[in-house]
mmCIF file of C-alpha atoms in Angstrom:
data_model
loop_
_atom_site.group_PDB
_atom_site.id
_atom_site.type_symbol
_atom_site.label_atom_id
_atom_site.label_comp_id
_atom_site.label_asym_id
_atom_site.label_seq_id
_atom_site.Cartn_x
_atom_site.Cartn_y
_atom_site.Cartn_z
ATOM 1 C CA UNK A 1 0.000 0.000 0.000
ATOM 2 C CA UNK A 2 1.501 3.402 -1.100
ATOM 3 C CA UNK A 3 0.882 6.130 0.855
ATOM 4 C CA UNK A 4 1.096 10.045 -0.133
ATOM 5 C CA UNK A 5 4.777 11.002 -1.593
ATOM 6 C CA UNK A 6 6.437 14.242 -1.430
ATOM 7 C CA UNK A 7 9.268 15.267 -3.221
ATOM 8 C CA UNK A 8 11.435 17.139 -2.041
ATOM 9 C CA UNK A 9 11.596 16.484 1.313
ATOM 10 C CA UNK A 10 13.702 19.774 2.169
ATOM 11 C CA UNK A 11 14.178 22.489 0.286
ATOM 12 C CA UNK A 12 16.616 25.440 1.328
ATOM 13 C CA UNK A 13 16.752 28.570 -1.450
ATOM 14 C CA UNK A 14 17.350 32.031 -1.105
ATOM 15 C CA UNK A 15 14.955 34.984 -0.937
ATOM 16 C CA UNK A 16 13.569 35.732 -4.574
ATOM 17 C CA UNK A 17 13.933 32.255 -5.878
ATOM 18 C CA UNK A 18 11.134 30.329 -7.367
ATOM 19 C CA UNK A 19 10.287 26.529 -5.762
ATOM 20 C CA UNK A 20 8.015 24.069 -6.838
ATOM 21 C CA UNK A 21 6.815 21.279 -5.139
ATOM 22 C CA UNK A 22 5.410 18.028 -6.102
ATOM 23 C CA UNK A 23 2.743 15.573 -4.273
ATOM 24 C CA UNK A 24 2.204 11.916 -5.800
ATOM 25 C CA UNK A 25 -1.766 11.037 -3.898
ATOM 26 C CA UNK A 26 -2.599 7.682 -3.055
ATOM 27 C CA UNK A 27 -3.498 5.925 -5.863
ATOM 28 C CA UNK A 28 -7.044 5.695 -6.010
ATOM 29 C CA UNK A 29 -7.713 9.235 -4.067
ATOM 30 C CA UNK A 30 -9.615 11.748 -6.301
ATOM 31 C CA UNK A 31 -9.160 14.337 -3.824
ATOM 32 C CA UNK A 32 -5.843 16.587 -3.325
ATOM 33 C CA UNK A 33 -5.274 18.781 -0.490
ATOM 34 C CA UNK A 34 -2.227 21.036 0.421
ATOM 35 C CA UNK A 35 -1.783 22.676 3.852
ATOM 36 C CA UNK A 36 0.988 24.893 5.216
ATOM 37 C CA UNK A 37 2.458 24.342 8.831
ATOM 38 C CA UNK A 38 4.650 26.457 10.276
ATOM 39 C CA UNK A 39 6.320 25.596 14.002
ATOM 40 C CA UNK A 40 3.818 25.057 16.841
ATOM 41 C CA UNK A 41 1.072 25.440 15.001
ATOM 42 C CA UNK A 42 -1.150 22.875 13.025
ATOM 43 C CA UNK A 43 -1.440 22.483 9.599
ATOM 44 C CA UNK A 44 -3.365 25.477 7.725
ATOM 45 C CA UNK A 45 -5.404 24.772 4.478
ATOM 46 C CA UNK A 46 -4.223 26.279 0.927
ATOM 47 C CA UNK A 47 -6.311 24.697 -1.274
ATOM 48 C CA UNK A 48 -7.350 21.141 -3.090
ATOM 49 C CA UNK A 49 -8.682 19.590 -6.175
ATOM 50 C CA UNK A 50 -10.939 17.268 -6.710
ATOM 51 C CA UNK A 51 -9.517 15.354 -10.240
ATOM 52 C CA UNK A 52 -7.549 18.158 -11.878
ATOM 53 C CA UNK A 53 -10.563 20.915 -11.117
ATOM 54 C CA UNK A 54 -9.102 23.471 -8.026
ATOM 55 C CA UNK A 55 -12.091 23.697 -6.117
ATOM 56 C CA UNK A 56 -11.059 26.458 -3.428
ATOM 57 C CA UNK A 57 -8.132 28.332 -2.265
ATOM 58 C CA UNK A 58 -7.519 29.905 0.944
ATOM 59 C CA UNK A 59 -6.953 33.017 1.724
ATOM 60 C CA UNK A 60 -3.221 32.269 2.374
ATOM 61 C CA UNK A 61 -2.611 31.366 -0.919
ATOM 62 C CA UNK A 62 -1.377 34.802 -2.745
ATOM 63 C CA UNK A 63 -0.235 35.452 -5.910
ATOM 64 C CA UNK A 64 2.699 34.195 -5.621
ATOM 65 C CA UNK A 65 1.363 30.647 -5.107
ATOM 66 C CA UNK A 66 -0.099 28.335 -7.679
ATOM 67 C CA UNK A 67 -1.118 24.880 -7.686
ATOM 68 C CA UNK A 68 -1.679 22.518 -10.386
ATOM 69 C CA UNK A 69 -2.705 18.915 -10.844
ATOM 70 C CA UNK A 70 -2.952 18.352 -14.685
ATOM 71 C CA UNK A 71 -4.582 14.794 -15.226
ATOM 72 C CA UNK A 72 -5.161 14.519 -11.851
ATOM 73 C CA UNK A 73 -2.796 12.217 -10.385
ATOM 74 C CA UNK A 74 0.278 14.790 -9.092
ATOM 75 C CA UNK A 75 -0.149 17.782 -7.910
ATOM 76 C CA UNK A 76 2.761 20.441 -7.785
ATOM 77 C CA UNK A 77 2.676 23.391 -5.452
ATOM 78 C CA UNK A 78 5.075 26.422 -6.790
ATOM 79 C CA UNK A 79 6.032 29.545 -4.990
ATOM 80 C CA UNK A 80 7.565 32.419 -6.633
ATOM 81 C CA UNK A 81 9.931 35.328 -5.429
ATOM 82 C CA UNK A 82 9.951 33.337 -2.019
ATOM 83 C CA UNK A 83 10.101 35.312 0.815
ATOM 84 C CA UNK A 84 11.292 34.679 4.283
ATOM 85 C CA UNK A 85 7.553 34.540 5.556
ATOM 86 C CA UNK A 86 7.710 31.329 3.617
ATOM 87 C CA UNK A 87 9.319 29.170 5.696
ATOM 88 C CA UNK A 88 7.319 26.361 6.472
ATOM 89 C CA UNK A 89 6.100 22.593 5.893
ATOM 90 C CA UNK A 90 3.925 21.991 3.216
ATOM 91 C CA UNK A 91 1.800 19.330 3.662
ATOM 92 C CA UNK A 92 -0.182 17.204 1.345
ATOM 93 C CA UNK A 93 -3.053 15.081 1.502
ATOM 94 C CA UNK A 94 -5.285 12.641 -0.254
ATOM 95 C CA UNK A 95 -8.830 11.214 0.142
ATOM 96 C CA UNK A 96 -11.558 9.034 -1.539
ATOM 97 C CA UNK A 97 -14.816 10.774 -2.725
ATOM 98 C CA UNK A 98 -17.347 11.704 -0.222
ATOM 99 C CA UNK A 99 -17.869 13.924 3.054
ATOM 100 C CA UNK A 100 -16.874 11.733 5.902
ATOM 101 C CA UNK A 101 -13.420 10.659 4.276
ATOM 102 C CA UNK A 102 -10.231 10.695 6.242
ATOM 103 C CA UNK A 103 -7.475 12.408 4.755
ATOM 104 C CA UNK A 104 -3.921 11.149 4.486
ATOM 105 C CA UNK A 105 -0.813 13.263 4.890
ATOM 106 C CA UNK A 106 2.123 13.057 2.898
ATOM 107 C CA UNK A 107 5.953 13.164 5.075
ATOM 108 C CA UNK A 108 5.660 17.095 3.577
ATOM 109 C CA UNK A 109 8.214 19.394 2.382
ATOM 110 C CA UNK A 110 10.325 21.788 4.265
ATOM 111 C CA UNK A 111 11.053 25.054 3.307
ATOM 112 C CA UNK A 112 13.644 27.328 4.279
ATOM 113 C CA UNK A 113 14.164 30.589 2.450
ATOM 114 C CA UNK A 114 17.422 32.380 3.779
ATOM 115 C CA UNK B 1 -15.935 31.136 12.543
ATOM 116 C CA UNK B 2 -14.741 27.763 12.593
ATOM 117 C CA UNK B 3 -12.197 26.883 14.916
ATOM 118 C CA UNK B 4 -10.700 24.174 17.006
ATOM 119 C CA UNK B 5 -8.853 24.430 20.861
ATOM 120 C CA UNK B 6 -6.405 22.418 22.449
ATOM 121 C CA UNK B 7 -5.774 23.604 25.592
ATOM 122 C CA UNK B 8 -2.966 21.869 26.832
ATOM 123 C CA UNK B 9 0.272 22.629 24.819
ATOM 124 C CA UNK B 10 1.532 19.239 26.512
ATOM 125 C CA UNK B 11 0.543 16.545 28.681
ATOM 126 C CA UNK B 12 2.655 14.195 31.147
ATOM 127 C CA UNK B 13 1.581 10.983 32.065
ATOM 128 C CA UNK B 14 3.485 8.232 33.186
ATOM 129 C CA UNK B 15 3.448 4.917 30.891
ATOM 130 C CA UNK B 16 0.559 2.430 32.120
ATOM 131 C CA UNK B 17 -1.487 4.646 32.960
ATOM 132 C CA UNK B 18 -5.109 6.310 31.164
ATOM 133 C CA UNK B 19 -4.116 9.653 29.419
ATOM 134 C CA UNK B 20 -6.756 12.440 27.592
ATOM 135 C CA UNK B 21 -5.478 15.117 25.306
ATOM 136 C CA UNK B 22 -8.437 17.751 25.075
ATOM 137 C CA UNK B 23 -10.456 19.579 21.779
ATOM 138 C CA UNK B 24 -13.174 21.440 21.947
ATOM 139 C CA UNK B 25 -14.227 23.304 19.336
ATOM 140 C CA UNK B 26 -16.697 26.231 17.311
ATOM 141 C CA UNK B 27 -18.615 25.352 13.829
ATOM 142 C CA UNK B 28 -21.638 26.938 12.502
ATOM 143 C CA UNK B 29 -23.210 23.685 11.710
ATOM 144 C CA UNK B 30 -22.567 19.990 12.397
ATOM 145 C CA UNK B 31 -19.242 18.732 12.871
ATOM 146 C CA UNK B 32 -16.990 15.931 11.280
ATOM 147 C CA UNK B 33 -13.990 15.780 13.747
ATOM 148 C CA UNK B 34 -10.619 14.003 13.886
ATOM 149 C CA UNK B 35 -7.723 13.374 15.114
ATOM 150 C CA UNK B 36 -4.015 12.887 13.963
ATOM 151 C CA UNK B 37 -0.690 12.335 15.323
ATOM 152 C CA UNK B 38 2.241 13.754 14.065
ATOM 153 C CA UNK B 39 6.210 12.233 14.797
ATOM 154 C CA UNK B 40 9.171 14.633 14.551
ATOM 155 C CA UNK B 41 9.535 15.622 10.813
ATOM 156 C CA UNK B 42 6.892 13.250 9.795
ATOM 157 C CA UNK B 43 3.509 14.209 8.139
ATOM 158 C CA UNK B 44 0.413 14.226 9.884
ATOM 159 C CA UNK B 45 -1.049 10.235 10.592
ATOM 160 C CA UNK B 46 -4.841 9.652 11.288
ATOM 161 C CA UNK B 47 -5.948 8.402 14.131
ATOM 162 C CA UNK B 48 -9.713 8.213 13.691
ATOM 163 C CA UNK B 49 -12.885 10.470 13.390
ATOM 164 C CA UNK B 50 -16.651 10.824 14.402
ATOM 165 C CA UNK B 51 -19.309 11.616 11.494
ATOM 166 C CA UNK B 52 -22.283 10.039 13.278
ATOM 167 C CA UNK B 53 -23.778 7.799 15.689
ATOM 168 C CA UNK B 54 -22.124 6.404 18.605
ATOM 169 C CA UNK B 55 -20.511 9.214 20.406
ATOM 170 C CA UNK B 56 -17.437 6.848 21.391
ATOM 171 C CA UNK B 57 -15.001 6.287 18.948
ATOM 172 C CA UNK B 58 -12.476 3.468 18.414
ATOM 173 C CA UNK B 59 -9.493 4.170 16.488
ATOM 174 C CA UNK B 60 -5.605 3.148 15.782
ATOM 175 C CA UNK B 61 -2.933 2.044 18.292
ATOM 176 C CA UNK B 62 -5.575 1.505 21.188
ATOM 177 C CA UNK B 63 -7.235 5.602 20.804
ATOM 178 C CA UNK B 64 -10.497 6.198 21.221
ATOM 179 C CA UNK B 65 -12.401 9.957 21.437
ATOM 180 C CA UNK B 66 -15.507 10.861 23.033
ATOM 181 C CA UNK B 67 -17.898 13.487 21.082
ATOM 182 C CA UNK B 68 -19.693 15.401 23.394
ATOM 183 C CA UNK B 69 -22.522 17.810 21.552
ATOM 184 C CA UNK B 70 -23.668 20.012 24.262
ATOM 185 C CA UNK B 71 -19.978 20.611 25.668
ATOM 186 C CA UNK B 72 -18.437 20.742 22.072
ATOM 187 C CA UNK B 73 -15.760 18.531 22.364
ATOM 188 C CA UNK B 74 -13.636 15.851 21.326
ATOM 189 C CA UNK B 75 -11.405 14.610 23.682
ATOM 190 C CA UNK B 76 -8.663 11.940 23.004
ATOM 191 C CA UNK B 77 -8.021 9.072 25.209
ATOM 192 C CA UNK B 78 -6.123 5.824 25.931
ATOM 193 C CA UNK B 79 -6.776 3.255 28.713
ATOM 194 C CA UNK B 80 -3.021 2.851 29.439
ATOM 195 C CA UNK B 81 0.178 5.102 27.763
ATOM 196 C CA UNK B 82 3.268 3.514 26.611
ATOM 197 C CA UNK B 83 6.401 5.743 26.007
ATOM 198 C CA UNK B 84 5.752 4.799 21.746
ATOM 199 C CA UNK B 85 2.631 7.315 21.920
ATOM 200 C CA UNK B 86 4.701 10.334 23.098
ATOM 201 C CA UNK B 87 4.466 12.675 19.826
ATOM 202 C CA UNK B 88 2.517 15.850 18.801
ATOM 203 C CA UNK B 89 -1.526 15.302 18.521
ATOM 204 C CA UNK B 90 -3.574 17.358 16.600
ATOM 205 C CA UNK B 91 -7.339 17.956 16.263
ATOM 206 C CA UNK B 92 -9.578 18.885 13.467
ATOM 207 C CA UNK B 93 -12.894 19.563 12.208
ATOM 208 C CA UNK B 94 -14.648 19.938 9.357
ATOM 209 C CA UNK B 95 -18.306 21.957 9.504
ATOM 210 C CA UNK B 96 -20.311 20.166 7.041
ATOM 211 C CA UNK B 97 -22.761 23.072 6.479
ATOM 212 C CA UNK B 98 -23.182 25.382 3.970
ATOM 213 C CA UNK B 99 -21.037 25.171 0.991
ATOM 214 C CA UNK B 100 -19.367 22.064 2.285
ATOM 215 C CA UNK B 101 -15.379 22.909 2.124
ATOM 216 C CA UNK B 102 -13.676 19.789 2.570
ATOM 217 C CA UNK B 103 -10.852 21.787 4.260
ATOM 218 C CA UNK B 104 -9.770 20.578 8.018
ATOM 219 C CA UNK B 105 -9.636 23.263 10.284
ATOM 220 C CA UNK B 106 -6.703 22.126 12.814
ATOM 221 C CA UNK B 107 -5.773 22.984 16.689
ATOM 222 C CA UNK B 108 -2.447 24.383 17.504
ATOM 223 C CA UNK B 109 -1.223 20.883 18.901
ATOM 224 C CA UNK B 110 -0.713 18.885 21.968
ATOM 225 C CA UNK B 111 2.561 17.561 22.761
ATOM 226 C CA UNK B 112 2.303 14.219 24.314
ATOM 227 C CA UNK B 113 5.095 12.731 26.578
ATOM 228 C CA UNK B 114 5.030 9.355 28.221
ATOM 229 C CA UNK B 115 7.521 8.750 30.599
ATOM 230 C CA UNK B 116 8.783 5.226 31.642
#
């Protein structure tokens, strides 16, 4: 049983650089969810798909932040012109089709921008 | 607004015996509500979650969580600790009114630490 994949797993760049992200979902999951954590707090929502349609962002998400998940398998998170404020895991998740699904949580990405 | 509160940013118990970690929280409508445990520079894992019906939950590694309407809560529990469950726990909810988002709302965290 595969579970949710995240690659990288750290990621150190400097202020201005672009990053981008990528989540591999559990297989069969329809549903795509990224979240940002920074330390001591809990995960905060960005957005999520359901197939390759983005169904909401948050309010966190700026300009500077797109998602994607062509054929709806991967998803890839970018950030451009980082910025300090970015520092941060970013989480991804994965669930079946319906309203009482779990969701499962990829290792994340780390994110340090010096 | 939704929201979600752990009030304990960590809780001792010694191994053997029954530990809680606390959640209470604040939606507009009905609840879905989980919980997850997270290990040091590991993603989130769940744990289990209450949709409906029996207000006692079972769930992974021996947790269970009690939904309590009127007082809004959620609490975590285990009958008896062992020093493997010591990590970071986190509670969510979703508010399954309205327009539906599937987004979790999360709690700031509860450290766990067993000690032998």
């Amino acid at each position: 049983d595969t579970g949710v994949s995240q690659n990288p797993r750290h990621k150190i760049t400097k202020r201005g650089q672009n990053v981008t992200f990528r989540c591999d979902p559990i297989s069969e999951h329809n549903r795509l969810y990224w979240y940002r954590q920074t330390l001591g707090q809990g995960p905060e929502f960005l957005t999520y798909f359901q197939n390759e349609a983005q169904l909401e962002k948050s309010r966190l998400l700026s300009d500077r932040f797109s998602a994607e998940r062509p054929k709806g398998s991967f998803s890839t998170l970018e950030i451009q012109r980082t910025e300090q404020g970015d520092s941060a895991m970013y989480l991804c998740a994965s669930s079946l089709t319906g309203p009482n699904r779990a969701q499962y949580f990829g290792p994340g990405t780390r994110l340090l921008v010096l | 607004a939704q929201s979600v509160a752990q009030p304990e940013d960590q809780v001792n118990v010694a191994e053997g015996n029954p530990l809680t970690v606390k959640c209470t929280y604040s939606v507009s409508g009905n609840p879905y509500l989980f919980w997850y445990v997270q290990y040091p520079n590991r993603g989130l894992q769940f744990l289990l979650k209450y949709i409906t019906g029996d207000n006692l939950v079972k769930g992974s590694y021996g947790f269970e969580a009690e939904f309590n309407k009127s007082q809004t809560s959620f609490h975590l529990k285990k009958p008896s600790a062992l020093v493997s469950d010591s990590a970071l726990y986190f509670c969510a909810v979703r508010d399954i009114s309205g327009d539906s988002s599937y987004k979790l709302i999360f709690g700031s965290g509860t450290r766990l630490l067993v000690r032998p």
